[in-house]
GROMACS .gro file of C-alpha atoms in nm:
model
   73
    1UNK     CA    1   0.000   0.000   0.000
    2UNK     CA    2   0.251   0.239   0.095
    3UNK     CA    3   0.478   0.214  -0.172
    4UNK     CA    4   0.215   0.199  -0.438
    5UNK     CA    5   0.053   0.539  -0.286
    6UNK     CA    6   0.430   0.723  -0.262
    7UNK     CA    7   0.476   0.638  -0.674
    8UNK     CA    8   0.125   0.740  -0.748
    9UNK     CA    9   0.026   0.446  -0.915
   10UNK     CA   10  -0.250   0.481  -1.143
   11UNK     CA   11  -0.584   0.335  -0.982
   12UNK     CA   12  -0.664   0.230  -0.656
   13UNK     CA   13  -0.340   0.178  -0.425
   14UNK     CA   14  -0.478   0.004  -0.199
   15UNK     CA   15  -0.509  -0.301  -0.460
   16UNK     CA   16  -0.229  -0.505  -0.397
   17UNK     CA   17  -0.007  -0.664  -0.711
   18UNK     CA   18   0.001  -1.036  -0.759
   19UNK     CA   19   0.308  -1.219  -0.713
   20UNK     CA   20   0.359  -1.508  -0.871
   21UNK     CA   21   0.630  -1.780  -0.683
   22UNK     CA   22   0.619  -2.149  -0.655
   23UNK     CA   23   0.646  -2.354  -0.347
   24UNK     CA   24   0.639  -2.047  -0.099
   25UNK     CA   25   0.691  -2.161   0.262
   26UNK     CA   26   0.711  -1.867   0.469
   27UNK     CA   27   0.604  -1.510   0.363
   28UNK     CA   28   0.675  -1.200   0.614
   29UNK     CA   29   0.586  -0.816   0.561
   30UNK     CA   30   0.638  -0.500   0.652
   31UNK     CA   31   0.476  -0.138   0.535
   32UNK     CA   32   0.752  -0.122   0.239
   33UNK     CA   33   0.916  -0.480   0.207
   34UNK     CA   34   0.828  -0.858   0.142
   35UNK     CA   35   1.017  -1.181   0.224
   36UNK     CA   36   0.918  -1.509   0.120
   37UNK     CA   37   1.112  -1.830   0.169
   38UNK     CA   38   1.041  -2.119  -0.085
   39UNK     CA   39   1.068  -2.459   0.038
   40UNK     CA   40   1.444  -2.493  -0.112
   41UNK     CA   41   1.531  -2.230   0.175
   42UNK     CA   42   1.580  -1.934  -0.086
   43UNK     CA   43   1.466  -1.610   0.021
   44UNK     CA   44   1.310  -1.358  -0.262
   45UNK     CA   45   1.253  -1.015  -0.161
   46UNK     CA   46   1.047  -0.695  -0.306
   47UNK     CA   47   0.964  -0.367  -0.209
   48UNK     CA   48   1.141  -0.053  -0.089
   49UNK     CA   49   1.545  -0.068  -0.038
   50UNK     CA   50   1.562   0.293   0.022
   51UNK     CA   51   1.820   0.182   0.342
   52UNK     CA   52   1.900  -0.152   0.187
   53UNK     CA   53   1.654  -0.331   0.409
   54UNK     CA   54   1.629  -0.577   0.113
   55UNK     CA   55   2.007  -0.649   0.108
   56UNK     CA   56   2.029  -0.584  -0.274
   57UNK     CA   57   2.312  -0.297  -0.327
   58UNK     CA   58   2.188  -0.133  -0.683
   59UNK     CA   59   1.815  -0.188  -0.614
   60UNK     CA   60   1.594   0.136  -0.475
   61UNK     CA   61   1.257  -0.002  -0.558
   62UNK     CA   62   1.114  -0.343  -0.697
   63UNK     CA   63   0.792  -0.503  -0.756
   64UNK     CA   64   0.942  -0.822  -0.875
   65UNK     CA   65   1.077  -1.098  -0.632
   66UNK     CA   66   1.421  -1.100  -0.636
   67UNK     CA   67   1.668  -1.394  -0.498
   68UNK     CA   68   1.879  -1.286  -0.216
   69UNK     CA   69   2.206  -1.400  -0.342
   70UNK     CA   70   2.373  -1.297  -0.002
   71UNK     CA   71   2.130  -1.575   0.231
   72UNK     CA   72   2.239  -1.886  -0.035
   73UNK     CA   73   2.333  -2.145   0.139
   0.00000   0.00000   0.00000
């Protein structure tokens, strides 16, 4: 919600975006971030990395999943 409402996204920001990822096991939120963990252990991450909350260096802003490269084990 937040992040949708700072970029002005056209329509109603309080829709939220699907997100398509197999085999999700865990999922955690906050106002401007998403983690899920698939059953493999991976983590993916969207969402605001204005302070590098997501752990991704060159990223500001995604609405894609991303793999956290950083938590492979």
């Amino acid at each position: 919600g937040k992040i949708l409402k700072k970029l002005g996204r056209q329509g109603d920001p309080s829709i939220p975006l699907k997100v398509v990822l197999p085999h999700i096991a865990k999922i955690s939120s906050s106002n401007d971030s998403t983690f899920a963990v698939d059953k493999e252990g991976r983590v993916h991450c969207w969402g605001a990395n204005n302070f590098g909350e997501l752990g991704l260096p060159d990223v500001k802003l995604t609405f894609t999943p991303l793999f956290m490269r950083t938590l492979e084990h």
